[in-house]
PDB file of C-alpha atoms in Angstrom:
ATOM      1  CA  ALA A1319     145.096 -60.937-103.476  1.00 79.00           C
ATOM      2  CA  GLN A1320     148.944 -61.384-103.279  1.00 85.00           C
ATOM      3  CA  SER A1321     150.789 -61.556-106.344  1.00 91.00           C
ATOM      4  CA  VAL A1322     154.828 -61.908-107.049  1.00 95.00           C
ATOM      5  CA  THR A1323     156.922 -60.878-110.159  1.00 96.00           C
ATOM      6  CA  GLN A1324     160.332 -62.304-111.049  1.00 96.00           C
ATOM      7  CA  PRO A1325     161.302 -59.877-113.846  1.00 96.00           C
ATOM      8  CA  ASP A1326     163.944 -61.637-114.726  1.00 95.00           C
ATOM      9  CA  ILE A1327     163.311 -64.830-117.032  1.00 95.00           C
ATOM     10  CA  HIS A1328     166.654 -65.881-118.132  1.00 96.00           C
ATOM     11  CA  ILE A1329     170.034 -64.785-116.506  1.00 97.00           C
ATOM     12  CA  THR A1330     173.535 -65.786-117.427  1.00 97.00           C
ATOM     13  CA  VAL A1331     176.340 -65.437-115.115  1.00 97.00           C
ATOM     14  CA  SER A1332     180.192 -67.051-115.208  1.00 97.00           C
ATOM     15  CA  GLU A1333     181.276 -69.193-112.517  1.00 97.00           C
ATOM     16  CA  GLY A1334     182.502 -67.299-109.591  1.00 97.00           C
ATOM     17  CA  ALA A1335     180.884 -64.300-110.166  1.00 97.00           C
ATOM     18  CA  SER A1336     178.106 -62.684-108.111  1.00 97.00           C
ATOM     19  CA  LEU A1337     174.548 -63.347-108.362  1.00 97.00           C
ATOM     20  CA  GLU A1338     171.283 -61.229-107.467  1.00 98.00           C
ATOM     21  CA  LEU A1339     167.845 -62.623-108.824  1.00 98.00           C
ATOM     22  CA  ARG A1340     164.959 -60.040-108.214  1.00 98.00           C
ATOM     23  CA  CYS A1341     161.599 -60.656-106.707  1.00 98.00           C
ATOM     24  CA  ASN A1342     158.705 -58.034-106.224  1.00 97.00           C
ATOM     25  CA  TYR A1343     155.765 -58.977-104.369  1.00 95.00           C
ATOM     26  CA  SER A1344     152.233 -57.406-104.074  1.00 92.00           C
ATOM     27  CA  TYR A1345     150.456 -58.254-100.597  1.00 87.00           C
ATOM     28  CA  GLY A1346     148.696 -55.591 -98.204  1.00 76.00           C
ATOM     29  CA  ALA A1347     150.412 -56.765 -94.940  1.00 79.00           C
ATOM     30  CA  THR A1348     153.451 -58.781 -93.754  1.00 78.00           C
ATOM     31  CA  PRO A1349     153.903 -61.298 -96.324  1.00 87.00           C
ATOM     32  CA  TYR A1350     155.525 -64.949 -95.899  1.00 92.00           C
ATOM     33  CA  LEU A1351     158.379 -65.047 -98.221  1.00 95.00           C
ATOM     34  CA  PHE A1352     160.147 -68.132 -99.997  1.00 96.00           C
ATOM     35  CA  TRP A1353     162.871 -68.775-102.506  1.00 98.00           C
ATOM     36  CA  TYR A1354     162.894 -72.457-104.023  1.00 97.00           C
ATOM     37  CA  VAL A1355     165.050 -73.982-106.505  1.00 97.00           C
ATOM     38  CA  GLN A1356     164.269 -76.620-109.088  1.00 96.00           C
ATOM     39  CA  SER A1357     166.921 -78.396-110.816  1.00 93.00           C
ATOM     40  CA  PRO A1358     165.963 -80.127-114.365  1.00 87.00           C
ATOM     41  CA  GLY A1359     163.116 -82.735-114.020  1.00 83.00           C
ATOM     42  CA  GLN A1360     163.335 -82.590-110.106  1.00 87.00           C
ATOM     43  CA  GLY A1361     160.561 -81.036-107.580  1.00 90.00           C
ATOM     44  CA  LEU A1362     161.288 -77.551-106.065  1.00 94.00           C
ATOM     45  CA  GLN A1363     163.462 -77.633-102.985  1.00 94.00           C
ATOM     46  CA  LEU A1364     163.031 -74.912-100.423  1.00 94.00           C
ATOM     47  CA  LEU A1365     166.081 -72.634-100.135  1.00 96.00           C
ATOM     48  CA  LEU A1366     165.116 -70.179 -97.690  1.00 96.00           C
ATOM     49  CA  LYS A1367     161.990 -68.420 -96.024  1.00 95.00           C
ATOM     50  CA  TYR A1368     161.087 -65.082 -94.315  1.00 94.00           C
ATOM     51  CA  PHE A1369     158.205 -64.737 -91.782  1.00 91.00           C
ATOM     52  CA  SER A1370     159.419 -62.005 -89.471  1.00 88.00           C
ATOM     53  CA  GLY A1371     162.508 -60.724 -87.568  1.00 89.00           C
ATOM     54  CA  ASP A1372     165.989 -60.112 -89.155  1.00 91.00           C
ATOM     55  CA  THR A1373     165.436 -58.960 -92.997  1.00 92.00           C
ATOM     56  CA  LEU A1374     168.472 -60.483 -94.042  1.00 96.00           C
ATOM     57  CA  VAL A1375     167.831 -64.364 -94.115  1.00 96.00           C
ATOM     58  CA  GLN A1376     170.425 -67.119 -94.495  1.00 97.00           C
ATOM     59  CA  GLY A1377     169.502 -70.356 -96.672  1.00 96.00           C
ATOM     60  CA  ILE A1378     171.100 -73.241 -97.810  1.00 95.00           C
ATOM     61  CA  LYS A1379     173.745 -73.885-100.335  1.00 94.00           C
ATOM     62  CA  GLY A1380     175.122 -70.541 -99.286  1.00 96.00           C
ATOM     63  CA  PHE A1381     172.463 -68.270-100.449  1.00 97.00           C
ATOM     64  CA  GLU A1382     170.948 -65.434 -98.540  1.00 98.00           C
ATOM     65  CA  ALA A1383     167.764 -63.109 -99.274  1.00 98.00           C
ATOM     66  CA  GLU A1384     166.912 -59.377 -97.830  1.00 97.00           C
ATOM     67  CA  PHE A1385     163.391 -58.330 -97.112  1.00 95.00           C
ATOM     68  CA  LYS A1386     162.838 -54.791 -98.242  1.00 95.00           C
ATOM     69  CA  ARG A1387     159.396 -53.874 -97.189  1.00 92.00           C
ATOM     70  CA  SER A1388     160.062 -50.158 -98.785  1.00 92.00           C
ATOM     71  CA  GLN A1389     160.650 -51.710-102.123  1.00 94.00           C
ATOM     72  CA  SER A1390     158.395 -54.844-101.869  1.00 94.00           C
ATOM     73  CA  SER A1391     161.348 -56.839-102.662  1.00 96.00           C
ATOM     74  CA  PHE A1392     162.793 -60.010-101.614  1.00 97.00           C
ATOM     75  CA  ASN A1393     166.007 -60.293-103.851  1.00 98.00           C
ATOM     76  CA  LEU A1394     168.078 -63.603-103.811  1.00 98.00           C
ATOM     77  CA  ARG A1395     171.983 -63.187-103.439  1.00 98.00           C
ATOM     78  CA  LYS A1396     174.833 -65.539-103.668  1.00 98.00           C
ATOM     79  CA  PRO A1397     178.735 -64.332-103.779  1.00 97.00           C
ATOM     80  CA  SER A1398     180.239 -66.805-105.861  1.00 97.00           C
ATOM     81  CA  VAL A1399     178.227 -68.976-108.307  1.00 97.00           C
ATOM     82  CA  HIS A1400     178.892 -72.570-108.780  1.00 96.00           C
ATOM     83  CA  TRP A1401     178.057 -74.619-111.912  1.00 96.00           C
ATOM     84  CA  SER A1402     175.913 -76.966-109.742  1.00 95.00           C
ATOM     85  CA  ASP A1403     173.741 -73.616-109.059  1.00 97.00           C
ATOM     86  CA  ALA A1404     172.337 -73.779-112.782  1.00 97.00           C
ATOM     87  CA  ALA A1405     168.468 -74.317-112.002  1.00 97.00           C
ATOM     88  CA  GLU A1406     165.483 -72.392-112.187  1.00 96.00           C
ATOM     89  CA  TYR A1407     164.567 -70.296-109.282  1.00 97.00           C
ATOM     90  CA  PHE A1408     160.930 -69.337-107.835  1.00 97.00           C
ATOM     91  CA  CYS A1409     160.096 -66.695-105.565  1.00 97.00           C
ATOM     92  CA  ALA A1410     156.869 -67.208-103.618  1.00 95.00           C
ATOM     93  CA  VAL A1411     154.677 -65.227-101.181  1.00 94.00           C
ATOM     94  CA  GLY A1412     152.354 -66.691 -98.664  1.00 90.00           C
ATOM     95  CA  ALA A1413     149.631 -65.449 -96.610  1.00 84.00           C
ATOM     96  CA  ARG A1414     147.219 -67.058 -94.169  1.00 79.00           C
ATOM     97  CA  SER A1415     143.939 -67.831 -95.485  1.00 75.00           C
ATOM     98  CA  GLY A1416     142.224 -69.569 -92.380  1.00 70.00           C
ATOM     99  CA  GLY A1417     143.245 -71.470 -89.464  1.00 68.00           C
ATOM    100  CA  SER A1418     146.791 -73.417 -89.924  1.00 67.00           C
ATOM    101  CA  ASN A1419     146.062 -72.789 -94.069  1.00 76.00           C
ATOM    102  CA  TYR A1420     148.415 -70.679 -95.967  1.00 82.00           C
ATOM    103  CA  LYS A1421     147.705 -69.700 -99.506  1.00 86.00           C
ATOM    104  CA  LEU A1422     151.016 -69.601-101.461  1.00 90.00           C
ATOM    105  CA  THR A1423     151.321 -67.791-105.021  1.00 92.00           C
ATOM    106  CA  PHE A1424     154.402 -68.566-106.900  1.00 93.00           C
ATOM    107  CA  GLY A1425     156.372 -66.536-109.477  1.00 94.00           C
ATOM    108  CA  LYS A1426     157.085 -67.545-112.922  1.00 94.00           C
ATOM    109  CA  GLY A1427     160.612 -68.553-112.334  1.00 95.00           C
ATOM    110  CA  THR A1428     164.019 -67.198-113.369  1.00 96.00           C
ATOM    111  CA  LEU A1429     166.279 -69.736-115.159  1.00 96.00           C
ATOM    112  CA  LEU A1430     169.878 -69.363-114.196  1.00 97.00           C
ATOM    113  CA  THR A1431     172.581 -70.488-116.653  1.00 97.00           C
ATOM    114  CA  VAL A1432     176.384 -70.752-115.266  1.00 97.00           C
ATOM    115  CA  ASN A1433     179.083 -70.427-117.748  1.00 95.00           C
ATOM    116  CA  PRO A1434     182.072 -72.163-116.982  1.00 90.00           C
TER     117      PRO A1434
ATOM    118  CA  ASP B1275     164.127 -84.187 -93.566  1.00 69.00           C
ATOM    119  CA  VAL B1276     160.891 -83.799 -94.797  1.00 69.00           C
ATOM    120  CA  LYS B1277     160.336 -86.827 -97.677  1.00 90.00           C
ATOM    121  CA  VAL B1278     157.481 -86.416-100.313  1.00 95.00           C
ATOM    122  CA  THR B1279     157.315 -89.184-102.732  1.00 95.00           C
ATOM    123  CA  GLN B1280     155.319 -89.771-106.084  1.00 96.00           C
ATOM    124  CA  SER B1281     154.434 -92.812-107.448  1.00 91.00           C
ATOM    125  CA  SER B1282     155.809 -92.434-110.818  1.00 92.00           C
ATOM    126  CA  ARG B1283     158.573 -90.150-112.140  1.00 93.00           C
ATOM    127  CA  TYR B1284     157.187 -90.642-116.260  1.00 95.00           C
ATOM    128  CA  LEU B1285     153.777 -91.589-117.306  1.00 97.00           C
ATOM    129  CA  VAL B1286     152.265 -92.158-120.707  1.00 97.00           C
ATOM    130  CA  LYS B1287     148.651 -92.435-121.078  1.00 97.00           C
ATOM    131  CA  ARG B1288     146.048 -92.415-123.845  1.00 97.00           C
ATOM    132  CA  THR B1289     143.080 -89.771-124.124  1.00 98.00           C
ATOM    133  CA  GLY B1290     140.172 -91.032-122.353  1.00 97.00           C
ATOM    134  CA  GLU B1291     142.089 -93.029-119.620  1.00 97.00           C
ATOM    135  CA  LYS B1292     141.627 -92.615-116.008  1.00 97.00           C
ATOM    136  CA  VAL B1293     144.781 -92.024-114.535  1.00 97.00           C
ATOM    137  CA  PHE B1294     146.162 -91.862-110.672  1.00 97.00           C
ATOM    138  CA  LEU B1295     148.802 -89.928-109.425  1.00 97.00           C
ATOM    139  CA  GLU B1296     150.082 -90.935-105.862  1.00 97.00           C
ATOM    140  CA  CYS B1297     151.724 -88.825-103.137  1.00 97.00           C
ATOM    141  CA  VAL B1298     153.087 -89.997 -99.764  1.00 97.00           C
ATOM    142  CA  GLN B1299     154.424 -87.732 -97.284  1.00 96.00           C
ATOM    143  CA  ASP B1300     156.210 -88.992 -94.052  1.00 94.00           C
ATOM    144  CA  MET B1301     156.017 -85.897 -91.942  1.00 90.00           C
ATOM    145  CA  ASP B1302     152.803 -86.189 -90.452  1.00 91.00           C
ATOM    146  CA  HIS B1303     151.710 -82.770 -92.032  1.00 91.00           C
ATOM    147  CA  GLU B1304     147.793 -81.870 -92.168  1.00 90.00           C
ATOM    148  CA  ASN B1305     148.174 -80.003 -95.453  1.00 93.00           C
ATOM    149  CA  MET B1306     148.821 -81.560 -98.893  1.00 95.00           C
ATOM    150  CA  PHE B1307     148.658 -80.093-102.194  1.00 96.00           C
ATOM    151  CA  TRP B1308     148.655 -81.090-105.782  1.00 97.00           C
ATOM    152  CA  TYR B1309     150.024 -78.718-108.549  1.00 97.00           C
ATOM    153  CA  ARG B1310     150.638 -78.842-112.024  1.00 96.00           C
ATOM    154  CA  GLN B1311     153.559 -76.717-113.547  1.00 95.00           C
ATOM    155  CA  ASP B1312     153.840 -75.826-117.613  1.00 93.00           C
ATOM    156  CA  PRO B1313     156.262 -73.472-119.150  1.00 88.00           C
ATOM    157  CA  GLY B1314     155.317 -69.922-119.062  1.00 84.00           C
ATOM    158  CA  LEU B1315     152.477 -70.526-116.606  1.00 88.00           C
ATOM    159  CA  GLY B1316     154.509 -71.487-113.551  1.00 88.00           C
ATOM    160  CA  LEU B1317     153.003 -73.467-110.783  1.00 92.00           C
ATOM    161  CA  ARG B1318     149.283 -73.586-110.593  1.00 93.00           C
ATOM    162  CA  LEU B1319     147.272 -75.181-107.663  1.00 94.00           C
ATOM    163  CA  ILE B1320     144.782 -77.720-108.739  1.00 97.00           C
ATOM    164  CA  TYR B1321     143.372 -79.142-105.279  1.00 96.00           C
ATOM    165  CA  PHE B1322     144.683 -79.187-101.567  1.00 94.00           C
ATOM    166  CA  SER B1323     143.569 -81.176 -98.464  1.00 94.00           C
ATOM    167  CA  TYR B1324     143.817 -79.870 -94.900  1.00 90.00           C
ATOM    168  CA  ASP B1325     142.995 -83.033 -93.387  1.00 89.00           C
ATOM    169  CA  VAL B1326     141.836 -86.496 -94.069  1.00 92.00           C
ATOM    170  CA  LYS B1327     138.582 -86.895 -96.141  1.00 88.00           C
ATOM    171  CA  MET B1328     138.751 -83.076 -96.865  1.00 90.00           C
ATOM    172  CA  LYS B1329     139.616 -81.116 -99.910  1.00 93.00           C
ATOM    173  CA  GLU B1330     139.511 -77.907-101.294  1.00 92.00           C
ATOM    174  CA  LYS B1331     139.611 -76.435-105.030  1.00 94.00           C
ATOM    175  CA  GLY B1332     142.464 -74.761-106.283  1.00 93.00           C
ATOM    176  CA  ASP B1333     142.823 -72.740-108.985  1.00 92.00           C
ATOM    177  CA  ILE B1334     142.532 -75.021-111.764  1.00 96.00           C
ATOM    178  CA  PRO B1335     140.330 -77.965-110.598  1.00 97.00           C
ATOM    179  CA  GLU B1336     138.461 -78.781-113.707  1.00 96.00           C
ATOM    180  CA  GLY B1337     138.848 -82.037-114.939  1.00 96.00           C
ATOM    181  CA  TYR B1338     140.721 -83.160-111.713  1.00 98.00           C
ATOM    182  CA  SER B1339     139.517 -84.717-108.679  1.00 97.00           C
ATOM    183  CA  VAL B1340     141.513 -85.679-105.238  1.00 97.00           C
ATOM    184  CA  SER B1341     141.270 -88.447-102.626  1.00 97.00           C
ATOM    185  CA  ARG B1342     142.533 -88.457 -99.242  1.00 96.00           C
ATOM    186  CA  GLU B1343     141.644 -91.531 -97.237  1.00 95.00           C
ATOM    187  CA  LYS B1344     144.889 -91.437 -94.967  1.00 95.00           C
ATOM    188  CA  LYS B1345     146.645 -88.619 -93.468  1.00 94.00           C
ATOM    189  CA  GLU B1346     150.081 -89.361 -95.421  1.00 96.00           C
ATOM    190  CA  ARG B1347     148.489 -90.044 -98.729  1.00 97.00           C
ATOM    191  CA  PHE B1348     147.000 -87.659-101.191  1.00 97.00           C
ATOM    192  CA  SER B1349     145.842 -89.051-104.713  1.00 97.00           C
ATOM    193  CA  LEU B1350     144.855 -86.938-107.903  1.00 98.00           C
ATOM    194  CA  ILE B1351     142.768 -88.451-110.375  1.00 98.00           C
ATOM    195  CA  LEU B1352     142.133 -87.620-114.204  1.00 97.00           C
ATOM    196  CA  GLU B1353     138.601 -88.823-114.691  1.00 94.00           C
ATOM    197  CA  SER B1354     139.292 -88.979-118.403  1.00 97.00           C
ATOM    198  CA  ALA B1355     142.833 -87.718-119.590  1.00 97.00           C
ATOM    199  CA  SER B1356     143.076 -85.430-122.363  1.00 97.00           C
ATOM    200  CA  THR B1357     146.055 -84.133-124.264  1.00 97.00           C
ATOM    201  CA  ASN B1358     145.712 -80.640-122.540  1.00 97.00           C
ATOM    202  CA  GLN B1359     146.669 -82.462-119.134  1.00 98.00           C
ATOM    203  CA  THR B1360     150.043 -83.148-120.406  1.00 98.00           C
ATOM    204  CA  SER B1361     152.118 -81.599-117.928  1.00 97.00           C
ATOM    205  CA  MET B1362     154.424 -81.960-114.702  1.00 96.00           C
ATOM    206  CA  TYR B1363     152.487 -82.587-111.513  1.00 97.00           C
ATOM    207  CA  LEU B1364     153.887 -81.584-108.364  1.00 96.00           C
ATOM    208  CA  CYS B1365     152.657 -82.898-105.015  1.00 97.00           C
ATOM    209  CA  ALA B1366     153.604 -81.166-101.641  1.00 96.00           C
ATOM    210  CA  SER B1367     152.765 -81.179 -98.110  1.00 95.00           C
ATOM    211  CA  SER B1368     153.474 -78.156 -95.692  1.00 91.00           C
ATOM    212  CA  LEU B1369     154.531 -77.266 -92.206  1.00 80.00           C
ATOM    213  CA  GLN B1370     152.680 -73.733 -91.532  1.00 80.00           C
ATOM    214  CA  ALA B1371     153.690 -71.771 -94.439  1.00 83.00           C
ATOM    215  CA  SER B1372     156.226 -73.894 -96.042  1.00 87.00           C
ATOM    216  CA  ARG B1373     155.750 -76.167 -98.848  1.00 91.00           C
ATOM    217  CA  TYR B1374     157.831 -79.469 -99.453  1.00 93.00           C
ATOM    218  CA  PHE B1375     157.796 -81.050-102.780  1.00 95.00           C
ATOM    219  CA  GLY B1376     157.824 -84.279-104.081  1.00 95.00           C
ATOM    220  CA  PRO B1377     160.152 -84.827-107.296  1.00 95.00           C
ATOM    221  CA  GLY B1378     157.248 -84.482-109.645  1.00 95.00           C
ATOM    222  CA  THR B1379     155.668 -86.766-112.267  1.00 96.00           C
ATOM    223  CA  ARG B1380     155.729 -85.647-115.973  1.00 96.00           C
ATOM    224  CA  LEU B1381     152.598 -86.944-117.493  1.00 97.00           C
ATOM    225  CA  THR B1382     152.157 -87.427-121.275  1.00 98.00           C
ATOM    226  CA  VAL B1383     148.503 -87.888-122.645  1.00 98.00           C
ATOM    227  CA  THR B1384     148.735 -89.130-126.316  1.00 97.00           C
TER     228      THR B1384
END
């Protein structure tokens, strides 16, 4: 069974600073990996995903993530954070569960606060 | 863009009431899902459906049922609402592994 760990429950950064959110996964084969963002009172929005190929993935809103198989990690980065990036971020790992079905397991989330 | 809509953003119901949460997607996705989200517990899968009239239990199906009569619509039913079902409910549809979420329904059971 797959699992996801987001070690940081809450991170605070200053506007304009760089950001890295950590995600570690456990899965026996090559996983499908995702980052989602959730603004207060909203649903989850897909930021980026990794299925195969280039291990550095570009997403929306200026985010990127790097898949490191040796470290079982898929960390999310942004070079310069904006106040509007304040939200909760979820990492997820997916695995095919039969036919066209995929089981996704979500981490418990990292809450990002951005100071002016 | 994928659009997933949920019938209500906020809902207040009394204990014992039957509650219907509706979800509609406009991208012809075959798979649809219902999750609940609680602080400290993350997202937990209640039920999913991979085709019309088909359903599968997720991790926490107790106290819930679902209905999928049309491809675009997936309903979550709380047969007899209880206070421990107070939560944020998120619907999603999927294309392959990627989930696309609706805005959520915050349900309060009093």
